[in-house]
Amino acid sequence: MDTKFIKKEDGEKGILEAARLLKNGELVAIPTETVYGLAANALDGDAVEKIFLAKGRPQDNPLIVHISQTDEILPLVEGFDDRAKALAEAFWPGPLTIILPKSERIPTQVSAGLDTVAVRMPSHPTARAIIKACGFPLAAPSANTSGKPSPTSAAHVMDDMNGKIAAVVDGGNCDVGIESTVITLAQNTPRILRPGGITHEQLESVLGNVEIDKAVFKALENDEKVLSPGMKYKHYSPNARVIIVKGSLENFAKFAADRQEKTCVVCFDGEERAMSVPAFSYGHADNPQEQARELFDVLRRVDDENMELALVRFPSLDGVGIAVYNRLLRAAGFEVVEL
Ligand code: AMP
Ligand code: MG
């Protein structure tokens, strides 16, 4: 299949072309403020099935449904309660995914057999314009090959999906750079299943007590039950082995210099000069937003340079930093070294 590259300059015409393909049941990668999404008509189970094939995504991992305005959630869920309304009012459009009991309109391919559905309204104007032009919601997981770092540019999407999908819509680099926060309201106490662009503190300011699922920071045992199926897979990882390393800059640089493998480091801006191996920086040490925005691009560069090992400086844990750490833990298969 020839994958069409729809440019920014195509404007309205490009949006209509993307909508035409989606109406035909094809897959189109679209820009959002979090990461690029691989979209299909969320109400068409056959179209949604193609997403799993293109990504090589495990069948039991459900998809997020994207809408362009809040009232579009009503036919998709059973009971848009006061808590959901308050969250939508505070954080939509934006990087928050809300899980609620699903309605009959959601095909089982979207919910992967669960009785709930995950819904989000993105803030990226191109994403919303495409959903509006379609007239139906879009199921869209990240537009990477399953397991690889999520794509934060149209070029990343092409690297993984060229030849496998109908089109990619270029909307520039993603602003947030990591996936949405996923919160479930399908139980008494709301619970964060995946940290992301909206923080725990922000959610508690609206809802009061919000739990954090233990899978956020911990590898699951093989037989452990998991609320968010996506959490059990190794994820976001380059081909190179990734290790998160905690320690002073000096000790870190020495640890990297002593390794036998073809090693690079993922460090903070300004630290490159202290390193004797190739260094890629992912934002300033005290700026978790920058770290989120640059993380996935840097993880892809590690493979572009054919590295065997990437040692990553321990991220800031403030605000969105928790989400950065969550992605890094999965990229590293939970390998953390303290010097
Ligand atoms: P992705 O779209 O690739 O960022 O992945 C979506 C994430 O949301 C995965 O971690 C899924 O497991 C999670 N998710 C989607 N729908 C549900 C649901 N109904 N219940 C729990 N987790 C969900
Ligand atoms: Mg993903």
Coordinates of C-alpha atoms and ligand atoms in Angstrom, one line a residue:
M1 CA 0.0 0.0 0.0
D2 CA 1.2 3.5 -0.8
T3 CA 1.1 5.7 2.3
K4 CA 0.0 9.2 1.4
F5 CA 1.9 12.0 3.2
I6 CA -0.6 14.9 3.9
K7 CA 1.4 18.1 4.4
K8 CA 0.6 21.0 6.7
E9 CA 0.3 23.2 3.7
D10 CA -2.6 21.1 2.4
G11 CA -4.7 22.7 5.2
E12 CA -8.5 22.1 4.8
K13 CA -8.0 20.0 1.7
G14 CA -5.7 17.6 3.6
I15 CA -8.2 17.3 6.5
L16 CA -11.0 16.4 4.0
E17 CA -8.8 13.8 2.3
A18 CA -8.0 12.2 5.7
A19 CA -11.7 12.2 6.5
R20 CA -12.5 10.6 3.1
L21 CA -10.1 7.7 3.8
L22 CA -11.4 7.2 7.3
K23 CA -15.0 7.1 6.0
N24 CA -13.8 4.3 3.6
G25 CA -12.6 2.3 6.6
E26 CA -8.9 3.0 6.1
L27 CA -6.3 3.9 8.7
V28 CA -4.9 7.4 8.9
A29 CA -2.2 8.6 11.4
I30 CA -3.1 11.9 12.9
P31 CA -1.3 14.5 15.0
T32 CA -2.4 15.1 18.6
E33 CA -0.8 17.1 21.3
T34 CA 0.3 14.0 23.2
V35 CA 1.7 11.6 20.4
Y36 CA 0.6 10.7 16.9
G37 CA -2.4 8.5 16.8
L38 CA -3.2 5.7 14.4
A39 CA -6.9 6.4 13.7
A40 CA -9.9 4.4 12.4
N41 CA -13.7 4.8 12.7
A42 CA -14.3 3.8 16.3
L43 CA -17.9 2.6 15.4
D44 CA -16.6 0.2 12.7
G45 CA -15.2 -3.0 14.2
D46 CA -13.6 -4.1 10.9
A47 CA -11.8 -0.8 10.5
V48 CA -10.6 -1.0 14.1
E49 CA -9.2 -4.5 13.5
K50 CA -6.8 -3.1 10.9
I51 CA -5.2 -1.0 13.7
F52 CA -4.2 -4.1 15.6
L53 CA -2.7 -5.6 12.4
A54 CA -0.7 -2.5 11.4
K55 CA 0.8 -2.1 14.9
G56 CA 1.2 -5.7 15.8
R57 CA -0.8 -4.8 18.9
P58 CA -1.9 -7.6 21.3
Q59 CA -5.6 -8.2 20.9
D60 CA -6.4 -7.7 24.6
N61 CA -5.1 -4.1 24.7
P62 CA -8.1 -1.7 24.3
L63 CA -8.0 1.6 22.3
I64 CA -8.8 5.2 23.3
V65 CA -11.8 6.8 21.5
H66 CA -11.2 10.4 20.4
I67 CA -14.0 13.0 20.2
S68 CA -14.1 16.6 19.0
Q69 CA -16.6 18.1 21.6
T70 CA -17.8 16.9 25.0
D71 CA -21.4 16.0 24.0
E72 CA -20.0 13.4 21.6
I73 CA -19.2 11.2 24.6
L74 CA -22.9 10.7 25.5
P75 CA -23.8 7.9 23.0
L76 CA -20.5 6.1 23.7
V77 CA -20.9 5.5 27.5
E78 CA -23.4 4.3 30.1
G79 CA -23.8 7.3 32.5
F80 CA -21.7 10.4 32.0
D81 CA -21.8 11.2 35.8
D82 CA -20.9 14.4 37.7
R83 CA -17.3 13.3 38.3
A84 CA -16.8 12.7 34.5
K85 CA -18.4 16.1 33.8
A86 CA -16.2 17.9 36.2
L87 CA -13.1 16.3 34.7
A88 CA -14.2 17.1 31.1
E89 CA -14.9 20.7 32.1
A90 CA -11.5 21.1 33.8
F91 CA -9.2 19.2 31.4
W92 CA -10.8 18.8 27.9
P93 CA -9.6 19.4 25.4
G94 CA -6.3 18.0 26.6
P95 CA -4.2 15.0 27.6
L96 CA -6.7 13.2 29.9
T97 CA -8.5 9.9 29.0
I98 CA -11.6 9.0 31.0
I99 CA -12.7 5.4 31.4
L100 CA -16.5 4.8 31.9
P101 CA -18.8 1.8 31.4
K102 CA -19.3 1.5 27.6
S103 CA -22.5 1.7 25.6
E104 CA -23.6 -0.9 23.0
R105 CA -22.3 1.3 20.2
I106 CA -18.7 0.6 21.1
P107 CA -17.5 -2.5 19.1
T108 CA -15.7 -5.2 21.1
Q109 CA -12.6 -4.6 19.1
V110 CA -12.3 -1.1 20.7
S111 CA -12.8 -2.2 24.3
A112 CA -10.9 -5.5 23.7
G113 CA -13.8 -7.3 25.4
L114 CA -13.9 -5.2 28.5
D115 CA -17.2 -3.6 29.5
T116 CA -15.6 -0.1 29.7
V117 CA -14.4 2.4 27.1
A118 CA -11.6 5.0 27.3
V119 CA -12.5 8.5 25.8
R120 CA -10.5 11.6 25.2
M121 CA -10.9 15.0 23.5
P122 CA -7.5 16.1 22.1
S123 CA -6.6 19.8 22.0
H124 CA -4.7 19.6 18.7
P125 CA -6.8 21.5 16.2
T126 CA -6.0 19.2 13.3
A127 CA -7.1 16.1 15.3
R128 CA -10.4 17.8 16.2
A129 CA -11.0 19.1 12.6
I130 CA -10.5 15.6 11.2
I131 CA -13.0 14.0 13.8
K132 CA -15.5 16.8 12.9
A133 CA -15.1 16.2 9.2
C134 CA -15.6 12.4 9.7
G135 CA -18.8 12.8 11.8
F136 CA -17.8 9.8 14.0
P137 CA -15.3 9.3 16.8
L138 CA -11.9 7.9 16.1
A139 CA -10.3 5.0 17.8
A140 CA -6.6 5.8 17.9
P141 CA -3.7 4.2 19.8
S142 CA -0.2 5.6 19.4
A143 CA 0.9 5.3 15.7
N144 CA 4.1 3.2 16.4
T145 CA 4.8 -0.5 15.9
S146 CA 3.7 -2.1 19.2
G147 CA 6.6 -2.0 21.8
K148 CA 8.5 0.8 20.0
P149 CA 8.8 4.4 21.3
S150 CA 5.7 6.4 20.5
P151 CA 5.9 8.7 17.5
T152 CA 6.1 12.5 18.2
S153 CA 6.5 13.6 14.6
A154 CA 5.1 12.6 11.2
A155 CA 8.6 11.3 10.3
H156 CA 8.5 8.9 13.2
V157 CA 5.2 7.5 12.0
M158 CA 6.6 7.0 8.5
D159 CA 9.5 5.1 10.0
D160 CA 7.1 2.5 11.5
M161 CA 4.0 2.7 9.3
N162 CA 5.1 3.5 5.7
G163 CA 3.3 1.0 3.4
K164 CA 1.0 -0.3 6.1
I165 CA -1.6 2.5 6.3
A166 CA -3.5 4.8 3.9
A167 CA -2.1 8.2 5.1
V168 CA -0.2 10.3 7.6
V169 CA -1.3 13.8 8.4
D170 CA 1.7 16.0 9.3
G171 CA 0.8 18.4 12.2
G172 CA 4.3 19.2 13.4
N173 CA 6.0 17.9 16.6
C174 CA 3.8 17.0 19.5
D175 CA 3.6 19.5 22.3
V176 CA 3.3 17.2 25.3
G177 CA 5.3 14.4 23.8
I178 CA 4.0 11.5 26.0
E179 CA 0.6 9.8 26.1
S180 CA -2.5 11.0 28.0
T181 CA -3.2 10.4 31.6
V182 CA -5.7 7.5 31.9
I183 CA -8.1 7.6 34.8
T184 CA -10.9 5.1 35.4
L185 CA -14.2 6.2 36.9
A186 CA -15.6 2.7 36.5
Q187 CA -15.1 2.1 40.3
N188 CA -15.9 4.0 43.5
T189 CA -12.6 5.7 44.0
P190 CA -11.1 7.1 40.8
R191 CA -7.8 5.6 39.9
I192 CA -4.9 6.6 37.6
L193 CA -4.1 3.7 35.4
R194 CA -1.4 5.5 33.4
P195 CA 0.3 8.8 34.3
G196 CA 0.5 11.5 31.6
G197 CA 0.2 15.1 30.8
I198 CA -2.4 15.8 33.6
T199 CA -0.9 15.2 37.0
H200 CA -2.3 13.4 40.1
E201 CA -2.5 16.8 41.9
Q202 CA -4.5 18.3 39.1
L203 CA -7.0 15.4 39.2
E204 CA -7.3 15.5 43.0
S205 CA -8.0 19.2 42.9
V206 CA -11.2 18.4 41.0
L207 CA -12.2 14.9 42.4
G208 CA -10.7 14.7 45.9
N209 CA -9.0 11.4 46.6
V210 CA -7.6 9.7 43.5
E211 CA -5.7 6.4 43.7
I212 CA -2.6 5.5 41.6
D213 CA -2.6 2.0 40.2
K214 CA 0.4 -0.1 41.5
A215 CA 1.3 -1.1 37.9
V216 CA 2.4 2.5 37.3
F217 CA 5.8 2.0 39.0
K218 CA 6.1 -1.7 39.4
A219 CA 6.6 -4.7 37.1
L220 CA 3.6 -7.0 37.3
E221 CA 3.9 -10.6 38.3
N222 CA 2.9 -12.9 35.4
D223 CA -0.4 -14.0 36.9
E224 CA -1.4 -10.6 38.4
K225 CA -4.7 -9.1 37.3
V226 CA -4.3 -5.8 35.6
L227 CA -6.9 -3.0 35.2
S228 CA -5.1 -1.4 32.2
P229 CA -4.0 -4.2 29.8
G230 CA -1.4 -1.8 28.2
M231 CA 0.6 -1.7 31.4
K232 CA 1.7 -5.3 31.3
Y233 CA 3.7 -5.1 28.1
K234 CA 7.3 -4.0 27.5
H235 CA 6.8 -0.7 25.8
Y236 CA 8.3 2.4 24.4
S237 CA 11.7 0.6 23.9
P238 CA 14.4 1.0 21.3
N239 CA 16.3 -2.1 20.2
A240 CA 19.1 -1.1 22.4
R241 CA 19.1 -2.1 26.0
V242 CA 18.0 0.8 28.2
I243 CA 19.2 1.3 31.9
I244 CA 18.1 4.2 34.1
V245 CA 21.0 5.3 36.2
K246 CA 20.8 7.3 39.4
G247 CA 23.9 9.1 40.7
S248 CA 26.1 12.2 40.4
L249 CA 27.0 13.5 36.9
E250 CA 30.7 12.5 37.6
N251 CA 29.8 8.9 38.6
F252 CA 27.4 8.5 35.8
A253 CA 30.0 9.6 33.2
K254 CA 32.5 7.1 34.6
F255 CA 29.9 4.3 34.7
A256 CA 29.2 5.0 31.0
A257 CA 32.9 5.2 30.0
D258 CA 33.6 1.8 31.7
R259 CA 30.9 -0.2 29.7
Q260 CA 32.1 -2.7 27.1
E261 CA 29.0 -2.5 24.8
K262 CA 28.5 0.1 22.2
T263 CA 27.1 2.6 24.7
C264 CA 25.5 6.1 24.5
V265 CA 24.0 8.2 27.2
V266 CA 20.7 10.1 27.4
C267 CA 21.5 13.0 29.6
F268 CA 20.3 16.5 30.4
D269 CA 21.0 19.6 28.3
G270 CA 24.5 21.0 29.0
E271 CA 25.8 17.6 30.3
E272 CA 27.0 16.3 26.9
R273 CA 30.5 17.7 27.4
A274 CA 31.1 15.6 30.6
M275 CA 30.5 12.4 28.6
S276 CA 33.2 10.3 26.8
V277 CA 30.6 8.4 24.8
P278 CA 27.9 9.7 22.3
A279 CA 25.4 11.8 24.3
F280 CA 21.8 12.7 23.4
S281 CA 20.1 15.2 25.7
Y282 CA 16.4 15.2 26.7
G283 CA 15.8 18.6 28.1
H284 CA 17.0 20.5 31.1
A285 CA 17.5 18.6 34.4
D286 CA 14.8 20.8 36.2
N287 CA 12.3 20.8 33.3
P288 CA 10.0 17.7 33.2
Q289 CA 7.9 19.2 30.4
E290 CA 11.0 19.4 28.1
Q291 CA 11.9 15.8 29.2
A292 CA 8.4 14.6 28.2
R293 CA 8.5 16.4 24.9
E294 CA 12.0 15.0 23.9
L295 CA 12.1 11.5 25.4
F296 CA 10.6 9.4 22.6
D297 CA 12.6 11.2 19.9
V298 CA 15.8 10.6 21.8
L299 CA 14.9 6.9 22.3
R300 CA 14.5 6.6 18.5
R301 CA 17.8 8.3 17.9
V302 CA 19.5 5.7 20.0
D303 CA 18.5 3.1 17.4
D304 CA 19.3 5.3 14.4
E305 CA 22.9 5.4 15.7
N306 CA 22.9 1.6 16.2
M307 CA 23.7 1.7 19.9
E308 CA 23.6 -1.5 22.0
L309 CA 23.1 0.3 25.3
A310 CA 21.6 3.6 26.4
L311 CA 22.2 4.8 29.9
V312 CA 19.6 7.4 30.9
R313 CA 20.0 10.0 33.6
F314 CA 17.3 9.7 36.3
P315 CA 14.5 12.1 35.4
S316 CA 12.9 14.8 37.6
L317 CA 9.8 13.4 39.4
D318 CA 8.0 16.7 39.6
G319 CA 4.6 17.1 37.8
V320 CA 4.6 15.4 34.5
G321 CA 8.0 13.9 35.5
I322 CA 6.2 10.9 37.1
A323 CA 4.9 10.1 33.6
V324 CA 8.3 10.4 32.1
Y325 CA 9.7 8.0 34.7
N326 CA 6.8 5.6 34.0
R327 CA 7.7 5.4 30.3
L328 CA 11.4 5.1 31.0
L329 CA 10.8 2.2 33.4
R330 CA 9.0 0.3 30.7
A331 CA 11.6 1.2 28.0
A332 CA 14.2 -0.1 30.5
G333 CA 12.3 -3.3 31.4
F334 CA 12.4 -1.9 35.0
E335 CA 16.3 -1.9 35.0
V336 CA 17.4 0.9 37.4
V337 CA 20.9 1.2 38.8
E338 CA 21.9 3.4 41.7
L339 CA 25.6 4.3 41.8
Ligands
AMP1 P1 -2.3 3.8 23.6 O1 -3.5 4.3 22.9 O2 -1.4 3.0 22.7 O3 -1.6 5.0 24.3 O4 -2.8 2.9 24.7 C1 -4.0 3.1 25.4 C2 -3.9 2.8 26.8 O5 -5.2 2.9 27.5 C3 -3.5 1.4 27.1 O6 -2.6 1.3 28.2 C4 -4.8 0.7 27.4 O7 -4.6 -0.5 28.1 C5 -5.6 1.7 28.1 N1 -7.0 1.5 28.0 C6 -7.8 1.8 26.9 N2 -9.1 1.4 27.1 C7 -9.1 1.0 28.4 C8 -10.1 0.4 29.2 N3 -11.4 0.3 28.8 N4 -9.8 0.0 30.4 C9 -8.6 0.1 30.9 N5 -7.5 0.6 30.2 C10 -7.8 1.0 28.9
MG2 MG 0.9 3.1 22.7

